[in-house]
Amino acid sequence: MRNLDDRCDLCGGQLEPGTATLEIWRKQQLMVIRDLPADVCLQCHEPYLSPETSDRLDRFMDTTENVKPRQYLTVPEYSALQALEGT
Ligand SMILES: [Zn+2]
């Protein structure tokens, strides 16, 4: 577990206990896992999972084919051309 005196590796901001929603790509599929306990940077909102949470998440990711998702989301996808043209 991180010490709360630890600082964010990215911006040096202060960490505070909170929750994080992770988006993970696996085998061409995007998965969303909500409200994981994490230490979250107050400045840039980067989440830091404890080693225990991280291990459990890794194990869960090996079993997701057998777990019915709570719901399916529809997400918009854009091409780079759409994103970059005209800007
Ligand atoms: Zn940060």
Tab-separated table of C-alpha atoms and ligand atoms in Angstrom:
chain	number	residue	atom	x	y	z
A	1	MET	CA	0.000	0.000	0.000
A	2	ARG	CA	1.177	3.486	-0.777
A	3	ASN	CA	2.021	5.829	1.986
A	4	LEU	CA	-0.216	8.901	1.913
A	5	ASP	CA	2.929	11.010	2.086
A	6	ASP	CA	3.722	9.657	-1.371
A	7	ARG	CA	3.345	12.056	-4.225
A	8	CYS	CA	2.001	11.574	-7.727
A	9	ASP	CA	4.657	10.151	-10.051
A	10	LEU	CA	3.353	12.286	-12.903
A	11	CYS	CA	2.880	15.745	-11.419
A	12	GLY	CA	4.056	15.563	-7.802
A	13	GLY	CA	0.557	16.298	-6.530
A	14	GLN	CA	-0.826	15.056	-3.238
A	15	LEU	CA	-2.596	11.670	-3.133
A	16	GLU	CA	-5.864	11.094	-1.348
A	17	PRO	CA	-7.896	7.899	-0.833
A	18	GLY	CA	-10.713	7.676	-3.342
A	19	THR	CA	-12.007	5.582	-6.196
A	20	ALA	CA	-11.085	5.228	-9.839
A	21	THR	CA	-12.845	3.946	-12.928
A	22	LEU	CA	-10.437	2.082	-15.196
A	23	GLU	CA	-10.773	1.541	-18.944
A	24	ILE	CA	-8.787	-1.485	-20.066
A	25	TRP	CA	-8.315	-2.799	-23.605
A	26	ARG	CA	-8.172	-6.571	-23.809
A	27	LYS	CA	-8.383	-8.710	-26.963
A	28	GLN	CA	-9.885	-5.888	-29.067
A	29	GLN	CA	-12.473	-5.221	-26.394
A	30	LEU	CA	-12.705	-2.197	-24.160
A	31	MET	CA	-13.722	-2.954	-20.594
A	32	VAL	CA	-14.728	-0.478	-17.939
A	33	ILE	CA	-14.359	-1.269	-14.253
A	34	ARG	CA	-15.964	1.265	-11.974
A	35	ASP	CA	-15.199	2.601	-8.541
A	36	LEU	CA	-12.039	0.684	-7.689
A	37	PRO	CA	-10.464	1.800	-4.432
A	38	ALA	CA	-7.386	3.855	-5.259
A	39	ASP	CA	-5.216	6.690	-4.087
A	40	VAL	CA	-6.006	9.532	-6.457
A	41	CYS	CA	-3.859	12.567	-7.271
A	42	LEU	CA	-5.628	15.755	-6.244
A	43	GLN	CA	-4.052	17.644	-9.150
A	44	CYS	CA	-4.172	15.393	-12.214
A	45	HIS	CA	-6.542	12.651	-10.950
A	46	GLU	CA	-4.116	9.850	-11.803
A	47	PRO	CA	-5.236	6.782	-9.812
A	48	TYR	CA	-2.785	4.535	-7.942
A	49	LEU	CA	-4.047	1.054	-7.096
A	50	SER	CA	-2.643	-0.821	-4.126
A	51	PRO	CA	-0.608	-3.942	-5.041
A	52	GLU	CA	-3.410	-6.067	-3.555
A	53	THR	CA	-6.118	-4.387	-5.651
A	54	SER	CA	-3.866	-4.622	-8.693
A	55	ASP	CA	-3.302	-8.367	-8.170
A	56	ARG	CA	-7.003	-9.023	-7.669
A	57	LEU	CA	-7.800	-7.015	-10.792
A	58	ASP	CA	-5.250	-9.052	-12.789
A	59	ARG	CA	-6.908	-12.261	-11.608
A	60	PHE	CA	-10.335	-10.890	-12.447
A	61	MET	CA	-9.180	-9.964	-15.964
A	62	ASP	CA	-8.359	-13.654	-16.555
A	63	THR	CA	-11.932	-14.665	-15.703
A	64	THR	CA	-14.041	-11.970	-17.379
A	65	GLU	CA	-15.229	-14.377	-20.087
A	66	ASN	CA	-17.190	-16.162	-17.346
A	67	VAL	CA	-18.554	-13.061	-15.658
A	68	LYS	CA	-21.679	-11.357	-16.938
A	69	PRO	CA	-21.099	-7.590	-17.155
A	70	ARG	CA	-23.406	-5.338	-15.190
A	71	GLN	CA	-24.228	-3.545	-18.418
A	72	TYR	CA	-22.890	-2.815	-21.916
A	73	LEU	CA	-21.948	0.702	-22.928
A	74	THR	CA	-22.018	2.208	-26.390
A	75	VAL	CA	-19.055	4.455	-27.075
A	76	PRO	CA	-18.453	6.802	-30.030
A	77	GLU	CA	-15.395	6.116	-32.192
A	78	TYR	CA	-13.790	8.716	-34.462
A	79	SER	CA	-10.978	8.484	-36.982
A	80	ALA	CA	-7.816	10.540	-36.670
A	81	LEU	CA	-8.934	12.390	-39.804
A	82	GLN	CA	-12.166	13.445	-38.134
A	83	ALA	CA	-10.312	14.432	-35.003
A	84	LEU	CA	-7.573	16.435	-36.717
A	85	GLU	CA	-9.105	18.011	-39.787
A	86	GLY	CA	-10.113	21.611	-39.435
A	87	THR	CA	-8.217	22.163	-36.207
B	1	ZN	ZN	-0.731	13.952	-10.453
